[in-house]
Structure formats: C-alpha cells, structure tokens
PDB file of C-alpha atoms and ligand atoms in Angstrom:
ATOM      1  CA  MET H   6     -17.562  28.552 -17.535  1.00 48.00           C
ATOM      2  CA  SER H   7     -18.220  26.457 -20.584  1.00 51.00           C
ATOM      3  CA  ASN H   8     -16.637  27.224 -23.919  1.00 79.00           C
ATOM      4  CA  LEU H   9     -18.531  24.516 -25.713  1.00 91.00           C
ATOM      5  CA  SER H  10     -20.762  25.304 -28.632  1.00 95.00           C
ATOM      6  CA  CYS H  11     -24.169  23.654 -28.940  1.00 95.00           C
ATOM      7  CA  HIS H  12     -22.842  21.493 -31.746  1.00 95.00           C
ATOM      8  CA  GLU H  13     -19.950  20.229 -29.642  1.00 94.00           C
ATOM      9  CA  THR H  14     -22.162  19.674 -26.634  1.00 94.00           C
ATOM     10  CA  LYS H  15     -24.672  17.592 -28.555  1.00 91.00           C
ATOM     11  CA  ARG H  16     -21.873  15.394 -29.817  1.00 91.00           C
ATOM     12  CA  LYS H  17     -20.431  14.998 -26.347  1.00 93.00           C
ATOM     13  CA  VAL H  18     -23.797  14.035 -24.879  1.00 92.00           C
ATOM     14  CA  TYR H  19     -23.347  10.520 -26.255  1.00 88.00           C
ATOM     15  CA  GLU H  20     -19.949  10.154 -24.644  1.00 91.00           C
ATOM     16  CA  TYR H  21     -21.246  11.746 -21.481  1.00 92.00           C
ATOM     17  CA  LEU H  22     -23.979   9.150 -21.181  1.00 88.00           C
ATOM     18  CA  GLY H  23     -21.509   6.413 -21.995  1.00 86.00           C
ATOM     19  CA  ASP H  24     -19.307   7.697 -19.194  1.00 88.00           C
ATOM     20  CA  GLU H  25     -16.443   8.218 -21.630  1.00 92.00           C
ATOM     21  CA  LEU H  26     -15.602  11.816 -20.833  1.00 93.00           C
ATOM     22  CA  ASP H  27     -12.891  13.269 -18.617  1.00 94.00           C
ATOM     23  CA  ALA H  28     -14.176  14.870 -15.449  1.00 95.00           C
ATOM     24  CA  LYS H  29     -13.095  18.219 -16.825  1.00 94.00           C
ATOM     25  CA  VAL H  30     -15.024  17.803 -20.062  1.00 94.00           C
ATOM     26  CA  LYS H  31     -18.020  16.537 -18.131  1.00 94.00           C
ATOM     27  CA  GLN H  32     -18.012  19.748 -16.165  1.00 94.00           C
ATOM     28  CA  GLU H  33     -17.996  21.743 -19.358  1.00 94.00           C
ATOM     29  CA  VAL H  34     -20.927  19.777 -20.704  1.00 95.00           C
ATOM     30  CA  ASP H  35     -22.746  20.170 -17.390  1.00 95.00           C
ATOM     31  CA  GLY H  36     -22.132  23.885 -17.538  1.00 95.00           C
ATOM     32  CA  HIS H  37     -23.530  24.135 -21.033  1.00 96.00           C
ATOM     33  CA  LEU H  38     -26.557  21.986 -20.217  1.00 96.00           C
ATOM     34  CA  ALA H  39     -27.321  24.179 -17.226  1.00 96.00           C
ATOM     35  CA  SER H  40     -27.557  27.249 -19.434  1.00 95.00           C
ATOM     36  CA  CYS H  41     -28.911  25.865 -22.700  1.00 96.00           C
ATOM     37  CA  GLN H  42     -32.461  24.529 -22.970  1.00 96.00           C
ATOM     38  CA  LEU H  43     -31.887  23.062 -26.426  1.00 94.00           C
ATOM     39  CA  CYS H  44     -28.959  20.936 -25.375  1.00 95.00           C
ATOM     40  CA  LYS H  45     -30.645  20.032 -22.096  1.00 96.00           C
ATOM     41  CA  ALA H  46     -33.611  18.697 -24.060  1.00 95.00           C
ATOM     42  CA  GLU H  47     -31.248  16.703 -26.244  1.00 92.00           C
ATOM     43  CA  TYR H  48     -29.488  15.342 -23.191  1.00 94.00           C
ATOM     44  CA  ASP H  49     -32.771  14.362 -21.520  1.00 95.00           C
ATOM     45  CA  LEU H  50     -33.878  12.552 -24.663  1.00 92.00           C
ATOM     46  CA  GLU H  51     -30.609  10.673 -24.973  1.00 89.00           C
ATOM     47  CA  ARG H  52     -30.595   9.785 -21.300  1.00 91.00           C
ATOM     48  CA  THR H  53     -34.149   8.448 -21.537  1.00 92.00           C
ATOM     49  CA  ILE H  54     -33.250   6.295 -24.528  1.00 86.00           C
ATOM     50  CA  SER H  55     -30.081   5.057 -22.848  1.00 82.00           C
ATOM     51  CA  ASN H  56     -31.983   4.105 -19.726  1.00 84.00           C
ATOM     52  CA  LEU H  57     -34.543   2.209 -21.769  1.00 85.00           C
ATOM     53  CA  VAL H  58     -31.859   0.302 -23.615  1.00 79.00           C
ATOM     54  CA  ILE H  59     -29.838  -0.410 -20.492  1.00 70.00           C
ATOM     55  CA  ASN H  60     -32.898  -1.560 -18.575  1.00 74.00           C
ATOM     56  CA  SER H  61     -34.079  -3.813 -21.364  1.00 72.00           C
ATOM     57  CA  SER H  62     -30.678  -5.468 -21.711  1.00 64.00           C
ATOM     58  CA  SER H  63     -29.604  -5.461 -18.042  1.00 58.00           C
ATOM     59  CA  GLY H  64     -26.727  -3.164 -18.943  1.00 49.00           C
ATOM     60  CA  SER H  65     -24.781  -5.966 -20.565  1.00 53.00           C
ATOM     61  CA  ASP H  66     -25.248  -5.018 -24.187  1.00 55.00           C
ATOM     62  CA  ARG H  67     -25.067  -1.288 -24.713  1.00 53.00           C
ATOM     63  CA  ASN H  68     -23.990  -1.751 -28.302  1.00 56.00           C
ATOM     64  CA  SER H  69     -27.182  -3.493 -29.256  1.00 66.00           C
ATOM     65  CA  ASP H  70     -28.616  -3.035 -32.717  1.00 76.00           C
ATOM     66  CA  PHE H  71     -31.536  -1.217 -31.177  1.00 74.00           C
ATOM     67  CA  PHE H  72     -29.343   1.365 -29.526  1.00 71.00           C
ATOM     68  CA  ASN H  73     -27.143   1.816 -32.569  1.00 77.00           C
ATOM     69  CA  LYS H  74     -30.150   2.297 -34.774  1.00 78.00           C
ATOM     70  CA  ILE H  75     -31.649   5.034 -32.625  1.00 76.00           C
ATOM     71  CA  SER H  76     -28.317   6.594 -31.910  1.00 78.00           C
ATOM     72  CA  SER H  77     -27.268   6.803 -35.521  1.00 79.00           C
ATOM     73  CA  SER H  78     -30.576   8.240 -36.636  1.00 79.00           C
ATOM     74  CA  LEU H  79     -30.304  10.936 -33.972  1.00 78.00           C
ATOM     75  CA  ARG H  80     -26.724  11.648 -34.918  1.00 79.00           C
ATOM     76  CA  SER H  81     -27.648  12.086 -38.545  1.00 79.00           C
ATOM     77  CA  GLU H  82     -30.254  14.648 -37.546  1.00 72.00           C
ATOM     78  CA  LEU H  83     -27.630  16.626 -35.675  1.00 67.00           C
ATOM     79  CA  ASP H  84     -25.129  16.758 -38.492  1.00 63.00           C
TER      80      ASP H  84
HETATM   81 ZN1   ZN X   2     -26.523  24.347 -26.387  1.00 71.17          ZN
END
C-alpha cells in the first residue's frame, strides 16, 4: 500500500514522468494514483504536457524553455 500523501505524490509525478524514480517509489506513486482521482488528474495532465513537449522536440530536449515554463508554473500552483 502507498504511504504517500497527495502533496508528495504530486511532487513525485514530475520525477515519475522523467523516469527518475526507483522502482519501489514508482510503485508507491502508482498505488496512490490508482486510489486518488485528484492526483490521477494531475498525473494525466503532466503526462499529456510531457508527451507534447517530447513529440515536438523529438525527445532530445526535455529541458526546453517551453517545458520549464509550464512545469514551473504548475509547480508554483502546487506549493
Ligand atoms: Zn492524491
């Protein structure tokens, strides 16, 4: 079972999508997403944005200004 809070999960969503999490932590995030609509919605939004950015830059520039701009504005809303 997941011990993550919503706040922790939302923060980890970025790392999750960037494939930066341990398998164990990923499982915890998965577990939380499976039971929490709010975080699932956040995850879906982030994943959609990530896919758009990756597709538009052929996956070679995930630290583009565009991505950072969106990412930081979303992060500020979460804090
Ligand atoms: Zn949650």
